[in-house]
C-alpha cells in the first residue's frame, strides 16, 4: 500500500513538474499565527512545569555579522528559538514573553531614517502589526520596560545543543540585569526544546511544502545527471529549480553531491569531481522555506541504468527504508528502528555473499556499523538537525559503531518530524578496520566486499512525520529501481 501511494504521488509530481513554470509558481503563504500558537504552547508548558507567573522570559535574537575583517555581510538567518516564538526576520532584536499573561513584547533595532537610502527602515508600530505582538518598542527601551514591569524573576534561554555540543550564544548581557533575579540554568532550554520537538499542523504544512518542492528539484537534478558532468552541476540544477519555481532561496545545509567513491564520504561537500560511469551518484540536498528545513537524499547510477552490483546495494538500503517507514510510529524506540534498518541491509548483503552468518547475530555484534556507520536519522524542523535529540527522561545514547552516532534515542511521539536515512557504504577505512578485528572479520567476505568499493555508497533519505498510526513521508521522489530508471 505504501508503494502504491508513493507511485501515485510521484506520478502527480511529475505531471505537475511539466506544468510548473517560474511565471505562475506562487510561494506557499505562511500565517504569522504559526508563532502565536508556538507561544501559547510554550506558555502552557511553563505553567505545567511550575514557572513563576510573575516572571518573564528575555530572549535575544540573532545578530548580523561581517565576513572576517571586511564590510561584506553574511546572509542573516534568525536564531531558531527566537524565530519559533516570534517569526522575526530582522537582526539585532530582543523580545520579552510574560509567563502568566502570555504578553509578547518585541524590541527592534532603531535605525536612523537616513539609512532608508540603503535599506528598508520601519518604525516599531510596523513590527507590531507584522509580527502580531502585544507591544513593540526599541531595544533602547528594555531597561525602562523592566523597571515598570517589576518581574519576580527573569528567565534566560541557555543550554547545550546535543548535536553540536555548542552552548547558546544569544544571551542578553545588559548591565542592568544585575538588578534582577535571573534563572539562566538549562531548564528553559530543555523545556523549549521539548515544545519545538513536536510540530504543530501549521509547522508541518510548511515543512511539507519545503519537502515536496525539494522533491521536484531532486527530480530535475536526477534527469540532468549523466557521466562527464561536474558534481556541482547537480547542486546548481537543484538550487535553481528550488529557488526559481518554489521560493526556496536558501539551502538547508551544505549540499552533498558525491559520485563514485565520493558517495561513500558521508559529509562530502567539495562537489567538483567529474561524474564517472561506474559508481553511484549520491545527492543529499534540501531547501529551506520560511526557516523550516527539508533534507532529502537520492542515490542513483549516473547512466540511468543500474548494474547488477548497484542493484544489490540499492535494494538493501531501499528495503531498510521501507521497513522503517512501515514500523515506525508513536511509542516506538528510535534505536529499534536503527537496528531494523541494519538487519534489512545485512540480509541483502548476505544473499550477495558480502557478509556471512546469522543476521541477528551480526546486528548484535555491530557488523551493521561497518556498512552504515551513521545513525538512522535526526529530528528536523527549524534546524536540519533539530533540537530535542536527548532530553531529560529520554533513553540514553547507546554504545557501539553506528548506534553511538544516533542523534536521538527517543521514544517517538505524535507530531515529530524525523529523517529516515539508512545507508550502505563501502569505505576502505571501515573495511580495513574490520579486517583487523577478529570479532567482525569472521562475518565479512572481504574479497567480495572490496569489489564494491568503486561504487561508493547509497543513502536514501526521507523526511517522515510520526503519527499514532504510523508515518507520513513528506517528500515524494523516485525510490524503486524502476522509478529511478
Tab-separated table of C-alpha atoms in Angstrom:
chain	number	residue	atom	x	y	z
A	1	UNK	CA	0.000	0.000	0.000
A	2	UNK	CA	2.858	2.373	0.813
A	3	UNK	CA	4.499	1.666	-2.538
A	4	UNK	CA	1.207	2.253	-4.398
A	5	UNK	CA	0.768	5.579	-2.576
A	6	UNK	CA	4.331	6.602	-3.443
A	7	UNK	CA	3.845	5.720	-7.108
A	8	UNK	CA	0.602	7.698	-7.238
A	9	UNK	CA	2.128	10.793	-5.625
A	10	UNK	CA	5.249	10.554	-7.785
A	11	UNK	CA	3.095	10.454	-10.911
A	12	UNK	CA	1.247	13.579	-9.747
A	13	UNK	CA	4.567	15.313	-9.042
A	14	UNK	CA	5.912	14.519	-12.490
A	15	UNK	CA	2.720	15.797	-14.108
A	16	UNK	CA	2.859	18.958	-12.020
A	17	UNK	CA	6.528	19.403	-12.928
A	18	UNK	CA	5.613	19.613	-16.591
A	19	UNK	CA	3.019	22.294	-15.820
A	20	UNK	CA	5.190	24.387	-13.472
A	21	UNK	CA	6.911	27.483	-14.800
A	22	UNK	CA	8.564	30.310	-12.926
A	23	UNK	CA	5.924	32.699	-14.214
A	24	UNK	CA	2.980	31.035	-12.467
A	25	UNK	CA	4.538	29.483	-9.366
A	26	UNK	CA	3.240	31.037	-6.131
A	27	UNK	CA	5.247	30.556	-2.908
A	28	UNK	CA	3.400	28.917	-0.053
A	29	UNK	CA	1.815	31.572	2.239
A	30	UNK	CA	2.592	31.151	5.942
A	31	UNK	CA	0.350	32.873	8.524
A	32	UNK	CA	2.025	34.666	11.422
A	33	UNK	CA	-0.342	32.719	13.693
A	34	UNK	CA	2.206	29.880	13.454
A	35	UNK	CA	4.229	31.766	16.056
A	36	UNK	CA	1.266	32.843	18.167
A	37	UNK	CA	0.411	29.166	18.566
A	38	UNK	CA	4.013	28.359	19.443
A	39	UNK	CA	3.966	30.985	22.200
A	40	UNK	CA	0.724	29.558	23.562
A	41	UNK	CA	2.235	26.069	23.637
A	42	UNK	CA	5.327	27.315	25.449
A	43	UNK	CA	3.225	29.252	27.967
A	44	UNK	CA	1.213	26.111	28.725
A	45	UNK	CA	4.422	24.154	29.249
A	46	UNK	CA	5.814	26.872	31.522
A	47	UNK	CA	2.727	26.774	33.737
A	48	UNK	CA	2.666	22.987	33.847
A	49	UNK	CA	6.288	22.979	34.992
A	50	UNK	CA	5.855	25.484	37.808
A	51	UNK	CA	7.409	28.617	36.319
A	52	UNK	CA	6.688	31.793	38.284
A	53	UNK	CA	3.661	33.514	36.735
A	54	UNK	CA	5.063	36.905	37.764
A	55	UNK	CA	8.257	36.132	35.862
A	56	UNK	CA	9.163	36.773	32.261
A	57	UNK	CA	11.490	35.428	29.579
A	58	UNK	CA	14.025	37.762	27.981
A	59	UNK	CA	15.204	36.493	24.600
A	60	UNK	CA	17.915	37.783	22.317
A	61	UNK	CA	17.560	37.293	18.572
A	62	UNK	CA	20.350	36.758	16.088
A	63	UNK	CA	22.901	39.383	15.078
A	64	UNK	CA	24.049	40.278	11.599
A	65	UNK	CA	27.746	39.622	11.130
A	66	UNK	CA	30.511	40.522	8.714
A	67	UNK	CA	32.870	38.276	6.802
A	68	UNK	CA	36.045	38.456	8.849
A	69	UNK	CA	37.519	41.999	8.689
A	70	UNK	CA	35.547	43.032	5.581
A	71	UNK	CA	32.355	45.045	5.189
A	72	UNK	CA	30.616	42.156	3.442
A	73	UNK	CA	27.721	40.696	5.421
A	74	UNK	CA	26.837	37.053	5.798
A	75	UNK	CA	23.269	36.268	4.815
A	76	UNK	CA	21.294	36.738	8.014
A	77	UNK	CA	19.313	33.848	9.448
A	78	UNK	CA	17.329	34.297	12.638
A	79	UNK	CA	18.232	32.308	15.749
A	80	UNK	CA	15.827	29.358	15.765
A	81	UNK	CA	14.358	29.597	19.287
A	82	UNK	CA	13.632	33.290	18.697
A	83	UNK	CA	12.091	32.614	15.291
A	84	UNK	CA	9.983	29.775	16.695
A	85	UNK	CA	8.205	32.174	19.052
A	86	UNK	CA	8.104	35.394	17.048
A	87	UNK	CA	8.879	34.786	13.360
A	88	UNK	CA	11.067	37.889	13.297
A	89	UNK	CA	13.272	38.048	10.209
A	90	UNK	CA	15.308	41.143	11.084
A	91	UNK	CA	18.588	41.034	13.063
A	92	UNK	CA	19.502	42.559	16.425
A	93	UNK	CA	16.080	42.207	18.047
A	94	UNK	CA	15.052	41.201	21.574
A	95	UNK	CA	11.746	40.017	22.973
A	96	UNK	CA	10.019	39.620	26.316
A	97	UNK	CA	7.409	36.969	26.993
A	98	UNK	CA	5.379	37.125	30.214
A	99	UNK	CA	4.834	33.725	31.825
A	100	UNK	CA	1.478	34.482	33.432
A	101	UNK	CA	-0.301	36.616	30.850
A	102	UNK	CA	1.433	35.390	27.723
A	103	UNK	CA	2.052	39.006	26.708
A	104	UNK	CA	4.592	39.260	23.913
A	105	UNK	CA	6.737	42.373	23.515
A	106	UNK	CA	9.170	42.884	20.650
A	107	UNK	CA	12.175	45.225	20.843
A	108	UNK	CA	13.590	46.079	17.429
A	109	UNK	CA	16.717	47.960	16.445
A	110	UNK	CA	16.089	51.676	15.987
A	111	UNK	CA	17.540	52.549	12.606
A	112	UNK	CA	18.084	56.210	11.583
A	113	UNK	CA	15.760	57.440	8.845
A	114	UNK	CA	18.654	58.330	6.532
A	115	UNK	CA	19.525	54.622	6.306
A	116	UNK	CA	16.446	54.380	4.108
A	117	UNK	CA	18.727	55.276	1.206
A	118	UNK	CA	20.388	51.876	1.564
A	119	UNK	CA	17.811	49.619	3.187
A	120	UNK	CA	14.145	49.479	4.230
A	121	UNK	CA	13.555	51.361	7.504
A	122	UNK	CA	10.440	50.789	9.616
A	123	UNK	CA	9.221	52.026	12.986
A	124	UNK	CA	8.188	49.908	15.973
A	125	UNK	CA	4.495	50.086	15.076
A	126	UNK	CA	5.236	48.377	11.756
A	127	UNK	CA	6.739	45.405	13.562
A	128	UNK	CA	3.814	45.172	15.972
A	129	UNK	CA	1.461	44.626	13.049
A	130	UNK	CA	3.836	42.467	11.053
A	131	UNK	CA	4.531	40.010	13.863
A	132	UNK	CA	1.218	40.235	15.752
A	133	UNK	CA	2.765	41.030	19.135
A	134	UNK	CA	1.071	42.843	22.001
A	135	UNK	CA	3.587	45.667	22.159
A	136	UNK	CA	6.508	46.832	20.052
A	137	UNK	CA	9.315	49.067	21.297
A	138	UNK	CA	13.006	49.630	20.617
A	139	UNK	CA	15.998	47.848	22.132
A	140	UNK	CA	16.892	51.034	23.999
A	141	UNK	CA	13.529	50.753	25.836
A	142	UNK	CA	14.226	47.389	27.503
A	143	UNK	CA	15.670	48.864	30.704
A	144	UNK	CA	12.646	51.128	31.287
A	145	UNK	CA	10.203	48.350	30.401
A	146	UNK	CA	11.713	46.022	33.005
A	147	UNK	CA	11.645	48.755	35.651
A	148	UNK	CA	7.924	49.233	35.067
A	149	UNK	CA	7.173	45.505	34.890
A	150	UNK	CA	8.981	44.607	38.146
A	151	UNK	CA	9.297	40.892	37.315
A	152	UNK	CA	9.865	38.478	40.204
A	153	UNK	CA	12.366	36.582	38.047
A	154	UNK	CA	13.801	36.796	34.534
A	155	UNK	CA	14.341	33.519	32.695
A	156	UNK	CA	17.213	33.375	30.212
A	157	UNK	CA	17.486	30.750	27.468
A	158	UNK	CA	20.802	28.965	27.921
A	159	UNK	CA	21.747	25.388	27.174
A	160	UNK	CA	23.851	22.973	25.149
A	161	UNK	CA	22.897	21.560	21.767
A	162	UNK	CA	23.176	17.755	21.830
A	163	UNK	CA	24.231	17.605	18.154
A	164	UNK	CA	26.972	20.224	18.110
A	165	UNK	CA	27.939	20.303	21.781
A	166	UNK	CA	27.855	24.109	21.495
A	167	UNK	CA	26.277	26.363	24.105
A	168	UNK	CA	23.683	29.021	23.387
A	169	UNK	CA	25.305	32.187	22.070
A	170	UNK	CA	22.378	34.641	22.034
A	171	UNK	CA	22.312	35.555	25.711
A	172	UNK	CA	21.325	39.073	26.919
A	173	UNK	CA	24.236	40.759	28.692
A	174	UNK	CA	22.851	44.150	29.752
A	175	UNK	CA	24.475	45.542	32.905
A	176	UNK	CA	21.083	46.444	34.403
A	177	UNK	CA	20.117	42.752	34.556
A	178	UNK	CA	22.247	42.576	37.717
A	179	UNK	CA	19.305	44.284	39.454
A	180	UNK	CA	17.019	41.292	38.912
A	181	UNK	CA	16.799	37.677	39.957
A	182	UNK	CA	17.887	35.608	36.958
A	183	UNK	CA	17.472	31.961	36.052
A	184	UNK	CA	19.932	31.042	33.327
A	185	UNK	CA	20.029	27.329	34.077
A	186	UNK	CA	19.334	24.899	31.249
A	187	UNK	CA	15.717	24.290	32.295
A	188	UNK	CA	14.158	26.783	29.859
A	189	UNK	CA	16.339	25.471	27.029
A	190	UNK	CA	15.225	21.929	27.828
A	191	UNK	CA	11.552	22.898	28.045
A	192	UNK	CA	11.519	24.981	24.870
A	193	UNK	CA	13.371	22.192	23.034
A	194	UNK	CA	10.649	19.768	24.094
A	195	UNK	CA	7.995	22.128	22.703
A	196	UNK	CA	9.920	22.514	19.425
A	197	UNK	CA	10.346	18.741	19.096
A	198	UNK	CA	6.629	18.218	18.406
A	199	UNK	CA	5.391	20.198	15.408
A	200	UNK	CA	2.004	21.885	15.063
A	201	UNK	CA	-0.177	21.243	11.990
A	202	UNK	CA	0.793	24.696	10.680
A	203	UNK	CA	4.503	23.934	11.037
A	204	UNK	CA	4.044	20.569	9.354
A	205	UNK	CA	2.354	22.300	6.415
A	206	UNK	CA	5.426	24.498	5.894
A	207	UNK	CA	7.812	21.547	6.181
A	208	UNK	CA	5.674	19.540	3.760
A	209	UNK	CA	5.863	22.388	1.231
A	210	UNK	CA	9.659	22.571	1.589
A	211	UNK	CA	9.954	18.800	1.212
A	212	UNK	CA	7.696	18.492	-1.809
A	213	UNK	CA	9.312	21.472	-3.531
A	214	UNK	CA	12.743	19.983	-2.872
A	215	UNK	CA	11.471	16.675	-4.236
A	216	UNK	CA	10.763	18.292	-7.589
A	217	UNK	CA	14.197	19.899	-7.575
A	218	UNK	CA	15.743	16.481	-6.891
A	219	UNK	CA	13.887	15.045	-9.877
A	220	UNK	CA	15.229	17.901	-12.023
A	221	UNK	CA	18.800	17.086	-10.934
A	222	UNK	CA	18.231	13.362	-11.429
A	223	UNK	CA	17.053	13.904	-15.006
A	224	UNK	CA	20.004	16.198	-15.698
A	225	UNK	CA	22.590	13.721	-14.412
A	226	UNK	CA	24.910	11.959	-16.858
A	227	UNK	CA	28.553	10.850	-16.968
A	228	UNK	CA	31.030	13.629	-17.717
A	229	UNK	CA	29.350	16.484	-15.834
A	230	UNK	CA	30.771	18.045	-12.677
A	231	UNK	CA	29.161	17.175	-9.363
A	232	UNK	CA	28.402	20.830	-8.687
A	233	UNK	CA	26.178	20.928	-11.779
A	234	UNK	CA	23.718	18.726	-9.901
A	235	UNK	CA	23.856	21.071	-6.912
A	236	UNK	CA	23.261	24.061	-9.205
A	237	UNK	CA	20.376	22.348	-11.008
A	238	UNK	CA	18.682	21.607	-7.690
A	239	UNK	CA	19.194	25.106	-6.326
A	240	UNK	CA	17.926	26.785	-9.470
A	241	UNK	CA	14.719	24.752	-9.576
A	242	UNK	CA	14.025	25.087	-5.840
A	243	UNK	CA	14.583	28.855	-5.739
A	244	UNK	CA	13.092	29.907	-9.065
A	245	UNK	CA	9.920	27.847	-9.013
A	246	UNK	CA	9.152	27.423	-5.315
A	247	UNK	CA	10.831	30.233	-3.396
A	248	UNK	CA	13.347	28.004	-1.558
A	249	UNK	CA	16.173	30.533	-1.867
A	250	UNK	CA	18.498	29.010	0.698
A	251	UNK	CA	19.936	25.556	1.192
A	252	UNK	CA	19.120	23.836	4.470
A	253	UNK	CA	22.790	22.818	4.795
A	254	UNK	CA	25.921	22.455	2.647
A	255	UNK	CA	24.777	20.163	-0.145
A	256	UNK	CA	26.435	16.818	-0.734
A	257	UNK	CA	26.801	15.724	-4.368
A	258	UNK	CA	29.262	12.838	-4.341
A	259	UNK	CA	29.913	10.487	-7.235
A	260	UNK	CA	31.903	7.265	-7.346
A	261	UNK	CA	33.963	6.757	-4.208
A	262	UNK	CA	32.966	10.263	-3.052
A	263	UNK	CA	29.463	8.897	-2.425
A	264	UNK	CA	30.939	6.880	0.442
A	265	UNK	CA	32.205	10.030	2.205
A	266	UNK	CA	29.289	10.893	4.459
A	267	UNK	CA	29.687	14.678	4.520
A	268	UNK	CA	31.481	15.247	1.223
A	269	UNK	CA	30.766	18.839	0.129
A	270	UNK	CA	33.561	19.589	-2.359
A	271	UNK	CA	31.254	18.673	-5.263
A	272	UNK	CA	33.779	19.208	-8.051
A	273	UNK	CA	34.723	15.777	-9.412
A	274	UNK	CA	33.721	14.671	-12.924
A	275	UNK	CA	30.940	12.093	-12.658
A	276	UNK	CA	32.042	8.668	-13.909
A	277	UNK	CA	30.039	5.714	-15.241
A	278	UNK	CA	30.930	3.222	-12.519
A	279	UNK	CA	29.854	4.474	-9.115
A	280	UNK	CA	26.727	5.828	-7.574
A	281	UNK	CA	25.770	9.487	-7.562
A	282	UNK	CA	24.598	10.469	-4.065
A	283	UNK	CA	22.791	13.810	-3.784
A	284	UNK	CA	21.917	14.902	-0.248
A	285	UNK	CA	20.120	18.212	-0.771
A	286	UNK	CA	17.255	20.164	0.754
A	287	UNK	CA	15.846	23.658	0.549
A	288	UNK	CA	14.747	25.927	3.393
A	289	UNK	CA	11.387	27.699	3.299
A	290	UNK	CA	10.296	30.248	5.893
A	291	UNK	CA	13.001	28.999	8.243
A	292	UNK	CA	11.866	25.368	8.072
A	293	UNK	CA	14.046	22.691	6.566
A	294	UNK	CA	13.942	19.757	4.193
A	295	UNK	CA	16.633	17.095	3.973
A	296	UNK	CA	16.361	14.527	1.175
A	297	UNK	CA	18.922	12.120	-0.271
A	298	UNK	CA	18.668	10.316	-3.584
A	299	UNK	CA	21.250	7.846	-4.903
A	300	UNK	CA	21.342	6.539	-8.451
A	301	UNK	CA	23.609	5.420	-11.285
A	302	UNK	CA	24.890	8.251	-13.473
A	303	UNK	CA	23.974	6.272	-16.575
A	304	UNK	CA	20.324	5.924	-15.566
A	305	UNK	CA	20.598	2.120	-15.501
A	306	UNK	CA	21.621	0.017	-12.501
A	307	UNK	CA	24.367	-2.592	-12.823
A	308	UNK	CA	23.819	-5.892	-11.019
A	309	UNK	CA	26.135	-4.851	-8.181
A	310	UNK	CA	24.432	-1.480	-7.904
A	311	UNK	CA	21.069	-3.222	-7.624
A	312	UNK	CA	22.325	-5.226	-4.634
A	313	UNK	CA	23.403	-2.190	-2.635
A	314	UNK	CA	20.463	-0.032	-3.621
A	315	UNK	CA	17.861	-2.680	-2.840
A	316	UNK	CA	19.446	-3.327	0.549
A	317	UNK	CA	19.040	0.321	1.522
A	318	UNK	CA	15.567	0.596	-0.001
A	319	UNK	CA	14.394	-2.447	1.977
A	320	UNK	CA	15.736	-0.814	5.129
A	321	UNK	CA	13.974	2.476	4.434
A	322	UNK	CA	10.699	0.717	3.653
A	323	UNK	CA	10.988	-1.367	6.804
A	324	UNK	CA	11.411	1.705	8.990
A	325	UNK	CA	8.542	3.539	7.253
A	326	UNK	CA	6.252	0.568	7.856
A	327	UNK	CA	7.168	0.041	11.519
A	328	UNK	CA	7.837	3.484	12.978
A	329	UNK	CA	5.035	5.181	14.906
A	330	UNK	CA	4.407	6.967	18.185
A	331	UNK	CA	5.597	4.811	21.083
A	332	UNK	CA	8.414	3.098	19.173
A	333	UNK	CA	12.032	3.449	20.360
A	334	UNK	CA	14.119	5.021	17.589
A	335	UNK	CA	17.178	2.833	18.172
A	336	UNK	CA	14.990	-0.204	17.470
A	337	UNK	CA	14.342	1.280	14.023
A	338	UNK	CA	18.086	1.703	13.513
A	339	UNK	CA	18.642	-1.967	14.278
A	340	UNK	CA	15.782	-2.925	11.953
A	341	UNK	CA	17.435	-0.967	9.145
A	342	UNK	CA	20.738	-2.738	9.781
A	343	UNK	CA	19.003	-6.107	9.707
A	344	UNK	CA	17.389	-5.378	6.346
A	345	UNK	CA	20.707	-4.247	4.854
A	346	UNK	CA	22.663	-7.223	6.195
A	347	UNK	CA	20.032	-9.647	4.916
A	348	UNK	CA	20.566	-8.467	1.339
A	349	UNK	CA	24.346	-8.286	1.719
A	350	UNK	CA	24.302	-11.882	2.970
A	351	UNK	CA	22.331	-13.015	-0.080
A	352	UNK	CA	25.019	-11.412	-2.261
A	353	UNK	CA	27.843	-13.130	-0.368
A	354	UNK	CA	29.288	-9.912	1.064
A	355	UNK	CA	28.625	-10.945	4.662
A	356	UNK	CA	28.030	-14.370	6.186
A	357	UNK	CA	26.461	-15.780	9.323
A	358	UNK	CA	23.287	-15.267	11.309
A	359	UNK	CA	21.857	-11.817	10.596
A	360	UNK	CA	20.539	-11.199	14.115
A	361	UNK	CA	23.938	-12.140	15.497
A	362	UNK	CA	25.625	-9.722	13.093
A	363	UNK	CA	23.340	-6.912	14.268
A	364	UNK	CA	24.252	-7.699	17.864
A	365	UNK	CA	27.989	-7.807	17.078
A	366	UNK	CA	27.743	-4.428	15.279
A	367	UNK	CA	28.645	-5.676	11.790
A	368	UNK	CA	25.963	-3.311	10.506
A	369	UNK	CA	28.045	-0.375	11.685
A	370	UNK	CA	30.816	-1.318	9.251
A	371	UNK	CA	28.468	-0.573	6.361
A	372	UNK	CA	26.209	2.064	7.989
A	373	UNK	CA	28.439	3.998	10.409
A	374	UNK	CA	25.966	6.861	10.905
A	375	UNK	CA	22.720	6.958	12.840
A	376	UNK	CA	19.426	6.227	11.095
A	377	UNK	CA	18.147	9.795	11.220
A	378	UNK	CA	17.675	13.060	13.083
A	379	UNK	CA	14.912	15.384	14.168
A	380	UNK	CA	14.127	18.141	11.664
A	381	UNK	CA	12.349	21.464	11.880
A	382	UNK	CA	13.756	24.978	12.101
A	383	UNK	CA	17.179	23.353	12.120
A	384	UNK	CA	18.213	20.491	9.861
A	385	UNK	CA	19.471	18.665	12.948
A	386	UNK	CA	16.704	19.983	15.162
A	387	UNK	CA	16.886	20.331	18.928
A	388	UNK	CA	15.441	17.789	21.330
A	389	UNK	CA	17.516	14.757	20.448
A	390	UNK	CA	18.441	13.858	24.019
A	391	UNK	CA	16.159	15.434	26.612
A	392	UNK	CA	15.658	14.603	30.268
A	393	UNK	CA	13.806	11.297	30.512
A	394	UNK	CA	14.828	10.073	27.054
A	395	UNK	CA	16.696	6.793	26.627
A	396	UNK	CA	20.459	7.414	26.836
A	397	UNK	CA	22.885	7.444	23.933
A	398	UNK	CA	23.929	3.881	23.107
A	399	UNK	CA	27.403	2.496	22.575
A	400	UNK	CA	28.652	0.628	19.531
A	401	UNK	CA	29.560	1.534	15.949
A	402	UNK	CA	26.626	3.325	14.319
A	403	UNK	CA	24.458	3.265	17.436
A	404	UNK	CA	26.689	5.765	19.218
A	405	UNK	CA	26.108	8.192	16.340
A	406	UNK	CA	22.326	8.225	16.733
A	407	UNK	CA	21.262	11.869	17.085
A	408	UNK	CA	18.311	10.778	19.199
A	409	UNK	CA	17.184	7.664	21.016
A	410	UNK	CA	13.763	8.973	21.908
A	411	UNK	CA	10.503	7.101	22.089
A	412	UNK	CA	8.796	8.551	19.029
A	413	UNK	CA	5.912	10.973	19.602
A	414	UNK	CA	2.920	12.006	17.524
A	415	UNK	CA	3.876	15.155	15.593
A	416	UNK	CA	7.629	14.558	15.453
A	417	UNK	CA	9.381	15.040	12.090
A	418	UNK	CA	12.454	12.861	11.714
A	419	UNK	CA	14.622	11.716	8.819
A	420	UNK	CA	14.597	8.088	7.719
A	421	UNK	CA	18.006	7.749	6.066
A	422	UNK	CA	19.580	4.299	6.054
A	423	UNK	CA	22.759	3.890	4.042
A	424	UNK	CA	25.226	1.257	2.893
A	425	UNK	CA	28.779	2.331	2.068
A	426	UNK	CA	31.953	0.530	1.114
A	427	UNK	CA	34.511	2.661	2.923
A	428	UNK	CA	38.109	1.361	2.685
A	429	UNK	CA	38.945	2.601	6.199
A	430	UNK	CA	35.994	0.749	7.744
A	431	UNK	CA	36.700	-2.456	5.832
A	432	UNK	CA	40.366	-2.402	6.822
A	433	UNK	CA	39.481	-1.751	10.449
A	434	UNK	CA	37.003	-4.633	10.435
A	435	UNK	CA	39.572	-6.907	8.802
A	436	UNK	CA	41.851	-6.336	11.798
A	437	UNK	CA	39.059	-7.064	14.297
A	438	UNK	CA	38.531	-10.834	14.698
A	439	UNK	CA	35.042	-10.264	16.140
A	440	UNK	CA	33.977	-8.539	12.928
A	441	UNK	CA	36.242	-10.135	10.337
A	442	UNK	CA	34.639	-13.573	10.623
A	443	UNK	CA	31.340	-12.192	9.302
A	444	UNK	CA	32.663	-10.365	6.217
A	445	UNK	CA	33.809	-11.738	2.865
A	446	UNK	CA	36.403	-9.048	2.212
A	447	UNK	CA	37.330	-10.258	-1.256
A	448	UNK	CA	33.710	-9.785	-2.324
A	449	UNK	CA	33.163	-6.547	-0.347
A	450	UNK	CA	36.199	-4.877	-1.908
A	451	UNK	CA	34.704	-5.327	-5.377
A	452	UNK	CA	32.007	-2.857	-4.330
A	453	UNK	CA	34.421	-0.108	-3.224
A	454	UNK	CA	34.416	1.684	-6.632
A	455	UNK	CA	30.626	2.024	-6.365
A	456	UNK	CA	30.956	4.164	-3.225
A	457	UNK	CA	27.709	4.043	-1.295
A	458	UNK	CA	23.962	4.564	-1.200
A	459	UNK	CA	21.889	6.684	1.166
A	460	UNK	CA	18.142	7.122	0.803
A	461	UNK	CA	16.718	9.849	2.996
A	462	UNK	CA	13.069	10.695	3.521
A	463	UNK	CA	11.563	13.235	5.911
A	464	UNK	CA	8.795	11.456	7.790
A	465	UNK	CA	6.062	12.657	10.115
A	466	UNK	CA	5.390	10.361	13.061
A	467	UNK	CA	1.734	9.728	13.890
A	468	UNK	CA	-0.097	7.440	16.287
A	469	UNK	CA	-0.875	5.105	13.392
A	470	UNK	CA	2.473	5.146	11.580
A	471	UNK	CA	4.350	7.548	9.323
A	472	UNK	CA	3.709	10.046	6.536
A	473	UNK	CA	6.501	10.631	4.052
A	474	UNK	CA	6.598	14.388	3.467
A	475	UNK	CA	8.726	14.184	0.316
A	476	UNK	CA	7.911	12.303	-2.867
A	477	UNK	CA	10.866	11.232	-5.004
A	478	UNK	CA	11.580	8.158	-7.154
A	479	UNK	CA	12.586	5.285	-4.897
A	480	UNK	CA	12.181	1.856	-6.514
A	481	UNK	CA	14.753	0.814	-9.111
A	482	UNK	CA	12.072	1.000	-11.813
A	483	UNK	CA	11.030	4.511	-10.736
A	484	UNK	CA	14.617	5.769	-10.703
A	485	UNK	CA	15.398	4.327	-14.124
